[in-house]
Amino acid sequence: MSTSRPFKNVLDESELEEIFSRSAGPGGQHVNKVSTRVTLRHLPTGLQVSVQQGRSQSGNRQRARALLAEMILQRKKERRDSEKQEREKKRRQKGIRPPKAKRRILESKRRRSETKARRRTRFSPGD
């Protein structure tokens, strides 16, 4: 493995479970004899990745780690985004409006009310 791993900060080796098995598909005798397929499981989250693209176990291990790190980062990003969205929703629900906005809303309601009141007086039933 190379020394510059972008997923090193994301993955803790003690939290990973690695399972090796025989690959399927093209590769001939090599994939039939050697356990090149890598299944990597992140124990805290339960996320699991299987990689069998390459003919070498080490290459598949690197790909599996990169893929798992990407999945974990994506999950963290989604969680942060949903928390931010929830905070924003609560902030909007509080409904504290600036005084100028309140005046504008009340003014539009008053105009609408006057319009409807004029309709009632002009066309009263029974006339």
PDB file of C-alpha atoms in Angstrom:
ATOM      1  CA  MET A   1       0.000   0.000   0.000  1.00  0.00           C
ATOM      2  CA  SER A   2       1.100   3.563  -0.616  1.00  0.00           C
ATOM      3  CA  THR A   3       1.997   5.869   2.241  1.00  0.00           C
ATOM      4  CA  SER A   4      -0.338   8.709   1.195  1.00  0.00           C
ATOM      5  CA  ARG A   5      -3.769   7.274   1.901  1.00  0.00           C
ATOM      6  CA  PRO A   6      -6.576   9.832   1.731  1.00  0.00           C
ATOM      7  CA  PHE A   7      -8.769   7.619   3.907  1.00  0.00           C
ATOM      8  CA  LYS A   8      -6.271   7.154   6.729  1.00  0.00           C
ATOM      9  CA  ASN A   9      -7.853   9.948   8.812  1.00  0.00           C
ATOM     10  CA  VAL A  10     -11.349   8.539   8.291  1.00  0.00           C
ATOM     11  CA  LEU A  11     -10.780   4.855   9.002  1.00  0.00           C
ATOM     12  CA  ASP A  12      -9.398   3.397  12.198  1.00  0.00           C
ATOM     13  CA  GLU A  13      -7.924  -0.050  11.532  1.00  0.00           C
ATOM     14  CA  SER A  14      -9.237  -1.361  14.868  1.00  0.00           C
ATOM     15  CA  GLU A  15     -12.815  -0.616  13.712  1.00  0.00           C
ATOM     16  CA  LEU A  16     -12.496  -2.662  10.515  1.00  0.00           C
ATOM     17  CA  GLU A  17     -13.198  -6.315   9.841  1.00  0.00           C
ATOM     18  CA  GLU A  18     -11.609  -7.777   6.721  1.00  0.00           C
ATOM     19  CA  ILE A  19     -12.791 -10.962   5.059  1.00  0.00           C
ATOM     20  CA  PHE A  20     -11.019 -12.482   2.066  1.00  0.00           C
ATOM     21  CA  SER A  21     -12.672 -14.908  -0.311  1.00  0.00           C
ATOM     22  CA  ARG A  22     -12.317 -16.182  -3.841  1.00  0.00           C
ATOM     23  CA  SER A  23     -13.322 -13.813  -6.573  1.00  0.00           C
ATOM     24  CA  ALA A  24     -15.770 -14.551  -9.366  1.00  0.00           C
ATOM     25  CA  GLY A  25     -15.622 -13.627 -13.016  1.00  0.00           C
ATOM     26  CA  PRO A  26     -12.695 -13.344 -15.413  1.00  0.00           C
ATOM     27  CA  GLY A  27      -9.143 -13.952 -14.271  1.00  0.00           C
ATOM     28  CA  GLY A  28      -8.740 -17.622 -15.001  1.00  0.00           C
ATOM     29  CA  GLN A  29      -6.927 -19.952 -12.680  1.00  0.00           C
ATOM     30  CA  HIS A  30      -5.617 -17.063 -10.574  1.00  0.00           C
ATOM     31  CA  VAL A  31      -9.047 -15.976  -9.280  1.00  0.00           C
ATOM     32  CA  ASN A  32     -10.078 -19.585  -8.820  1.00  0.00           C
ATOM     33  CA  LYS A  33      -7.129 -20.330  -6.528  1.00  0.00           C
ATOM     34  CA  VAL A  34      -6.349 -17.108  -4.681  1.00  0.00           C
ATOM     35  CA  SER A  35      -8.609 -15.228  -2.263  1.00  0.00           C
ATOM     36  CA  THR A  36      -8.495 -11.818  -3.933  1.00  0.00           C
ATOM     37  CA  ARG A  37     -12.001 -10.630  -3.083  1.00  0.00           C
ATOM     38  CA  VAL A  38     -12.045  -8.275  -0.092  1.00  0.00           C
ATOM     39  CA  THR A  39     -15.099  -7.645   2.063  1.00  0.00           C
ATOM     40  CA  LEU A  40     -14.505  -4.789   4.453  1.00  0.00           C
ATOM     41  CA  ARG A  41     -16.909  -3.970   7.280  1.00  0.00           C
ATOM     42  CA  HIS A  42     -16.859  -0.846   9.444  1.00  0.00           C
ATOM     43  CA  LEU A  43     -17.983  -2.148  12.824  1.00  0.00           C
ATOM     44  CA  PRO A  44     -19.356   1.093  14.400  1.00  0.00           C
ATOM     45  CA  THR A  45     -21.612   1.938  11.446  1.00  0.00           C
ATOM     46  CA  GLY A  46     -22.206  -1.529  10.021  1.00  0.00           C
ATOM     47  CA  LEU A  47     -21.305  -0.355   6.510  1.00  0.00           C
ATOM     48  CA  GLN A  48     -19.914  -3.108   4.322  1.00  0.00           C
ATOM     49  CA  VAL A  49     -18.039  -3.038   1.005  1.00  0.00           C
ATOM     50  CA  SER A  50     -16.951  -5.894  -1.258  1.00  0.00           C
ATOM     51  CA  VAL A  51     -14.349  -5.405  -3.991  1.00  0.00           C
ATOM     52  CA  GLN A  52     -13.212  -8.003  -6.504  1.00  0.00           C
ATOM     53  CA  GLN A  53     -12.227  -5.840  -9.466  1.00  0.00           C
ATOM     54  CA  GLY A  54      -8.509  -6.500  -9.511  1.00  0.00           C
ATOM     55  CA  ARG A  55      -6.423  -9.640  -9.614  1.00  0.00           C
ATOM     56  CA  SER A  56      -4.393  -8.662  -6.562  1.00  0.00           C
ATOM     57  CA  GLN A  57      -5.548  -8.780  -2.978  1.00  0.00           C
ATOM     58  CA  SER A  58      -3.595  -5.658  -2.019  1.00  0.00           C
ATOM     59  CA  GLY A  59      -5.155  -3.619  -4.826  1.00  0.00           C
ATOM     60  CA  ASN A  60      -8.624  -4.752  -3.809  1.00  0.00           C
ATOM     61  CA  ARG A  61      -7.863  -3.903  -0.170  1.00  0.00           C
ATOM     62  CA  GLN A  62      -6.923  -0.357  -1.153  1.00  0.00           C
ATOM     63  CA  ARG A  63     -10.022   0.041  -3.313  1.00  0.00           C
ATOM     64  CA  ALA A  64     -12.246  -1.309  -0.530  1.00  0.00           C
ATOM     65  CA  ARG A  65     -10.756   1.088   2.018  1.00  0.00           C
ATOM     66  CA  ALA A  66     -11.118   4.061  -0.323  1.00  0.00           C
ATOM     67  CA  LEU A  67     -14.718   3.116  -1.110  1.00  0.00           C
ATOM     68  CA  LEU A  68     -15.602   2.612   2.555  1.00  0.00           C
ATOM     69  CA  ALA A  69     -13.960   5.905   3.547  1.00  0.00           C
ATOM     70  CA  GLU A  70     -15.945   7.677   0.837  1.00  0.00           C
ATOM     71  CA  MET A  71     -19.180   6.100   2.101  1.00  0.00           C
ATOM     72  CA  ILE A  72     -18.432   7.128   5.697  1.00  0.00           C
ATOM     73  CA  LEU A  73     -17.598  10.697   4.667  1.00  0.00           C
ATOM     74  CA  GLN A  74     -20.797  10.866   2.615  1.00  0.00           C
ATOM     75  CA  ARG A  75     -22.814   9.608   5.580  1.00  0.00           C
ATOM     76  CA  LYS A  76     -21.218  12.193   7.898  1.00  0.00           C
ATOM     77  CA  LYS A  77     -21.929  14.952   5.377  1.00  0.00           C
ATOM     78  CA  GLU A  78     -25.574  13.875   5.079  1.00  0.00           C
ATOM     79  CA  ARG A  79     -25.903  13.825   8.866  1.00  0.00           C
ATOM     80  CA  ARG A  80     -24.375  17.320   9.159  1.00  0.00           C
ATOM     81  CA  ASP A  81     -26.652  18.613   6.413  1.00  0.00           C
ATOM     82  CA  SER A  82     -29.766  17.152   8.037  1.00  0.00           C
ATOM     83  CA  GLU A  83     -28.792  18.619  11.430  1.00  0.00           C
ATOM     84  CA  LYS A  84     -28.227  22.004   9.805  1.00  0.00           C
ATOM     85  CA  GLN A  85     -31.570  21.721   8.034  1.00  0.00           C
ATOM     86  CA  GLU A  86     -33.297  20.860  11.323  1.00  0.00           C
ATOM     87  CA  ARG A  87     -31.719  23.863  13.072  1.00  0.00           C
ATOM     88  CA  GLU A  88     -32.790  26.124  10.214  1.00  0.00           C
ATOM     89  CA  LYS A  89     -36.325  24.710  10.348  1.00  0.00           C
ATOM     90  CA  LYS A  90     -36.583  25.384  14.094  1.00  0.00           C
ATOM     91  CA  ARG A  91     -35.248  28.900  13.569  1.00  0.00           C
ATOM     92  CA  ARG A  92     -37.890  29.569  10.925  1.00  0.00           C
ATOM     93  CA  GLN A  93     -40.649  28.082  13.094  1.00  0.00           C
ATOM     94  CA  LYS A  94     -39.921  30.564  15.862  1.00  0.00           C
ATOM     95  CA  GLY A  95     -41.223  33.185  13.474  1.00  0.00           C
ATOM     96  CA  ILE A  96     -39.540  36.238  14.934  1.00  0.00           C
ATOM     97  CA  ARG A  97     -40.066  38.801  12.180  1.00  0.00           C
ATOM     98  CA  PRO A  98     -38.586  42.265  11.917  1.00  0.00           C
ATOM     99  CA  PRO A  99     -41.067  45.064  12.722  1.00  0.00           C
ATOM    100  CA  LYS A 100     -41.055  46.366   9.149  1.00  0.00           C
ATOM    101  CA  ALA A 101     -42.054  42.933   7.823  1.00  0.00           C
ATOM    102  CA  LYS A 102     -44.819  42.704  10.429  1.00  0.00           C
ATOM    103  CA  ARG A 103     -46.198  46.090   9.350  1.00  0.00           C
ATOM    104  CA  ARG A 104     -46.132  45.066   5.702  1.00  0.00           C
ATOM    105  CA  ILE A 105     -47.999  41.817   6.429  1.00  0.00           C
ATOM    106  CA  LEU A 106     -50.595  43.545   8.587  1.00  0.00           C
ATOM    107  CA  GLU A 107     -51.088  46.236   5.949  1.00  0.00           C
ATOM    108  CA  SER A 108     -51.734  43.649   3.235  1.00  0.00           C
ATOM    109  CA  LYS A 109     -54.188  41.831   5.531  1.00  0.00           C
ATOM    110  CA  ARG A 110     -56.011  45.096   6.257  1.00  0.00           C
ATOM    111  CA  ARG A 111     -56.322  45.875   2.532  1.00  0.00           C
ATOM    112  CA  ARG A 112     -57.621  42.377   1.834  1.00  0.00           C
ATOM    113  CA  SER A 113     -60.124  42.693   4.679  1.00  0.00           C
ATOM    114  CA  GLU A 114     -61.399  46.014   3.312  1.00  0.00           C
ATOM    115  CA  THR A 115     -61.801  44.503  -0.164  1.00  0.00           C
ATOM    116  CA  LYS A 116     -63.874  41.648   1.205  1.00  0.00           C
ATOM    117  CA  ALA A 117     -65.933  44.013   3.392  1.00  0.00           C
ATOM    118  CA  ARG A 118     -66.833  46.121   0.336  1.00  0.00           C
ATOM    119  CA  ARG A 119     -68.036  42.983  -1.437  1.00  0.00           C
ATOM    120  CA  ARG A 120     -70.310  42.091   1.475  1.00  0.00           C
ATOM    121  CA  THR A 121     -71.994  45.492   1.596  1.00  0.00           C
ATOM    122  CA  ARG A 122     -72.510  45.781  -2.149  1.00  0.00           C
ATOM    123  CA  PHE A 123     -74.073  42.351  -2.715  1.00  0.00           C
ATOM    124  CA  SER A 124     -76.000  41.491   0.411  1.00  0.00           C
ATOM    125  CA  PRO A 125     -78.427  38.564  -0.041  1.00  0.00           C
ATOM    126  CA  GLY A 126     -82.178  39.274   0.128  1.00  0.00           C
ATOM    127  CA  ASP A 127     -82.109  42.705  -1.571  1.00  0.00           C
TER     128      ASP A 127
END
